[in-house]
Amino acid sequence: YNYILYGLAVGILTSIVVSISAAKTLTEKRLEFYREAGSGYDINAYFWAINIYTTIEQGLQVIFASILAYYIWGAISAEGIFIFNFLLIMWISVSWSLFIALVAPPSVTMLSVVFFVIFTCFVLTPPNVITFDDIYDNNFLSVICAFFSPTRLFIETMVVSDFKCLRSQTGYTVDDDAVNFPEGKDSFTLAGLGMNDLSVTKMSCSGWYWNILPALMVGLTVRFAAF
């Protein structure tokens, strides 16, 4: 539980920082955006340029921050999945930040971005209001949480990646020769983590990549919706 709360705190902080930075980039260039539109230029190309620029800029910052966080956190899974997980939360956060910056008035853009991140992360990410069991028991809720909350997939990926690296004595991983291990009694099932992955109890320190594709699709969907 404390491990999840710590991940939530790190995720919210990361999401707020990159979201504000991305929104600021688009807000400062709002006049240029309108000028391009008024001049008859392709505003979609201009918006794509902003997308690419902010993604690269925030990505480099997040890579540096994730390397520091990896050693501060004391993670036991591979460095690669840890860094990649931070890149995914950046990807989703920047996507929503650019979307909000386009639809919200300039005077309240930053406030709207911060409110969106804090509200969705606390309400739609376990364990404050809902649990992982609630998410996996309701497909509609699962989609809503993954789509709107930047930290939903981030936390589960980070926690499962580390817990998969634990030995079988912890109950999270099960040895191949443990044929009499009672089904559904492993620690992942009891905690409601990684429920869609049938091999989640197989010990591995290389990381858990189950949520990568959903995270990529969420970011792409939000960015296309911004057009």
Short mmCIF file of N, CA and C in Angstrom, two decimals, residues 26 33 37 41-55 91 94-103 218-227:
data_model
loop_
_atom_site.label_atom_id
_atom_site.label_comp_id
_atom_site.label_asym_id
_atom_site.label_seq_id
_atom_site.Cartn_x
_atom_site.Cartn_y
_atom_site.Cartn_z
N LEU A 26 2.63 25.87 -25.61
CA LEU A 26 1.55 26.15 -26.55
C LEU A 26 0.88 27.48 -26.25
N PHE A 33 0.00 30.86 -33.40
CA PHE A 33 -0.95 29.88 -33.92
C PHE A 33 -2.08 30.57 -34.68
N ALA A 37 -2.99 30.62 -38.73
CA ALA A 37 -4.32 30.28 -39.22
C ALA A 37 -4.90 31.40 -40.07
N TYR A 41 -2.07 29.37 -43.66
CA TYR A 41 -1.16 28.23 -43.57
C TYR A 41 -1.85 27.04 -42.91
N ASP A 42 -1.26 25.89 -43.09
CA ASP A 42 -1.81 24.67 -42.53
C ASP A 42 -1.56 24.63 -41.03
N ILE A 43 -2.62 24.84 -40.24
CA ILE A 43 -2.45 24.88 -38.79
C ILE A 43 -2.21 23.48 -38.22
N ASN A 44 -2.64 22.46 -38.96
CA ASN A 44 -2.37 21.10 -38.49
C ASN A 44 -0.87 20.82 -38.46
N ALA A 45 -0.17 21.30 -39.49
CA ALA A 45 1.29 21.12 -39.53
C ALA A 45 1.95 21.88 -38.38
N TYR A 46 1.42 23.06 -38.08
CA TYR A 46 1.96 23.86 -36.98
C TYR A 46 1.73 23.15 -35.65
N PHE A 47 0.53 22.58 -35.47
CA PHE A 47 0.23 21.88 -34.24
C PHE A 47 1.06 20.61 -34.10
N TRP A 48 1.31 19.92 -35.22
CA TRP A 48 2.17 18.74 -35.18
C TRP A 48 3.59 19.12 -34.77
N ALA A 49 4.04 20.27 -35.25
CA ALA A 49 5.38 20.73 -34.88
C ALA A 49 5.48 20.97 -33.37
N ILE A 50 4.42 21.58 -32.80
CA ILE A 50 4.38 21.81 -31.36
C ILE A 50 4.38 20.47 -30.62
N ASN A 51 3.63 19.51 -31.15
CA ASN A 51 3.57 18.18 -30.54
C ASN A 51 4.94 17.54 -30.48
N ILE A 52 5.63 17.55 -31.62
CA ILE A 52 6.94 16.92 -31.70
C ILE A 52 7.95 17.62 -30.80
N TYR A 53 7.93 18.95 -30.83
CA TYR A 53 8.88 19.72 -30.03
C TYR A 53 8.69 19.47 -28.54
N THR A 54 7.44 19.55 -28.07
CA THR A 54 7.20 19.37 -26.64
C THR A 54 7.49 17.94 -26.20
N THR A 55 7.18 16.98 -27.06
CA THR A 55 7.43 15.57 -26.70
C THR A 55 8.93 15.32 -26.54
N TRP A 91 4.22 11.00 -21.96
CA TRP A 91 3.47 10.93 -23.22
C TRP A 91 1.99 11.23 -23.00
N VAL A 94 1.53 15.05 -21.47
CA VAL A 94 1.71 16.09 -22.49
C VAL A 94 0.53 16.09 -23.46
N SER A 95 0.03 14.91 -23.79
CA SER A 95 -1.12 14.82 -24.70
C SER A 95 -2.33 15.56 -24.13
N TRP A 96 -2.66 15.28 -22.89
CA TRP A 96 -3.79 15.96 -22.26
C TRP A 96 -3.50 17.45 -22.05
N SER A 97 -2.27 17.79 -21.77
CA SER A 97 -1.91 19.19 -21.55
C SER A 97 -2.12 20.01 -22.82
N LEU A 98 -1.69 19.48 -23.95
CA LEU A 98 -1.87 20.19 -25.22
C LEU A 98 -3.35 20.30 -25.58
N PHE A 99 -4.09 19.26 -25.29
CA PHE A 99 -5.54 19.29 -25.56
C PHE A 99 -6.23 20.36 -24.73
N ILE A 100 -5.92 20.40 -23.43
CA ILE A 100 -6.54 21.38 -22.55
C ILE A 100 -6.11 22.80 -22.93
N ALA A 101 -4.85 22.96 -23.32
CA ALA A 101 -4.35 24.29 -23.70
C ALA A 101 -5.08 24.84 -24.91
N LEU A 102 -5.62 23.96 -25.74
CA LEU A 102 -6.35 24.41 -26.93
C LEU A 102 -7.79 24.79 -26.63
N VAL A 103 -8.41 24.11 -25.65
CA VAL A 103 -9.84 24.33 -25.40
C VAL A 103 -10.09 25.28 -24.23
N VAL A 218 -3.58 5.71 -25.76
CA VAL A 218 -4.24 6.83 -25.08
C VAL A 218 -3.65 8.16 -25.55
N GLY A 219 -2.31 8.25 -25.56
CA GLY A 219 -1.66 9.48 -25.99
C GLY A 219 -1.99 9.83 -27.43
N LEU A 220 -1.97 8.86 -28.31
CA LEU A 220 -2.28 9.10 -29.72
C LEU A 220 -3.73 9.57 -29.89
N THR A 221 -4.64 8.92 -29.17
CA THR A 221 -6.07 9.28 -29.29
C THR A 221 -6.32 10.71 -28.85
N VAL A 222 -5.73 11.11 -27.73
CA VAL A 222 -5.93 12.46 -27.22
C VAL A 222 -5.33 13.49 -28.18
N ARG A 223 -4.18 13.19 -28.74
CA ARG A 223 -3.53 14.13 -29.66
C ARG A 223 -4.33 14.28 -30.95
N PHE A 224 -4.88 13.20 -31.45
CA PHE A 224 -5.71 13.29 -32.65
C PHE A 224 -7.01 14.03 -32.35
N ALA A 225 -7.54 13.84 -31.13
CA ALA A 225 -8.76 14.55 -30.74
C ALA A 225 -8.52 16.06 -30.67
N ALA A 226 -7.28 16.45 -30.40
CA ALA A 226 -6.95 17.89 -30.30
C ALA A 226 -7.06 18.58 -31.66
N PHE A 227 -7.00 17.81 -32.74
CA PHE A 227 -7.13 18.41 -34.06
C PHE A 227 -8.56 18.82 -34.34
#
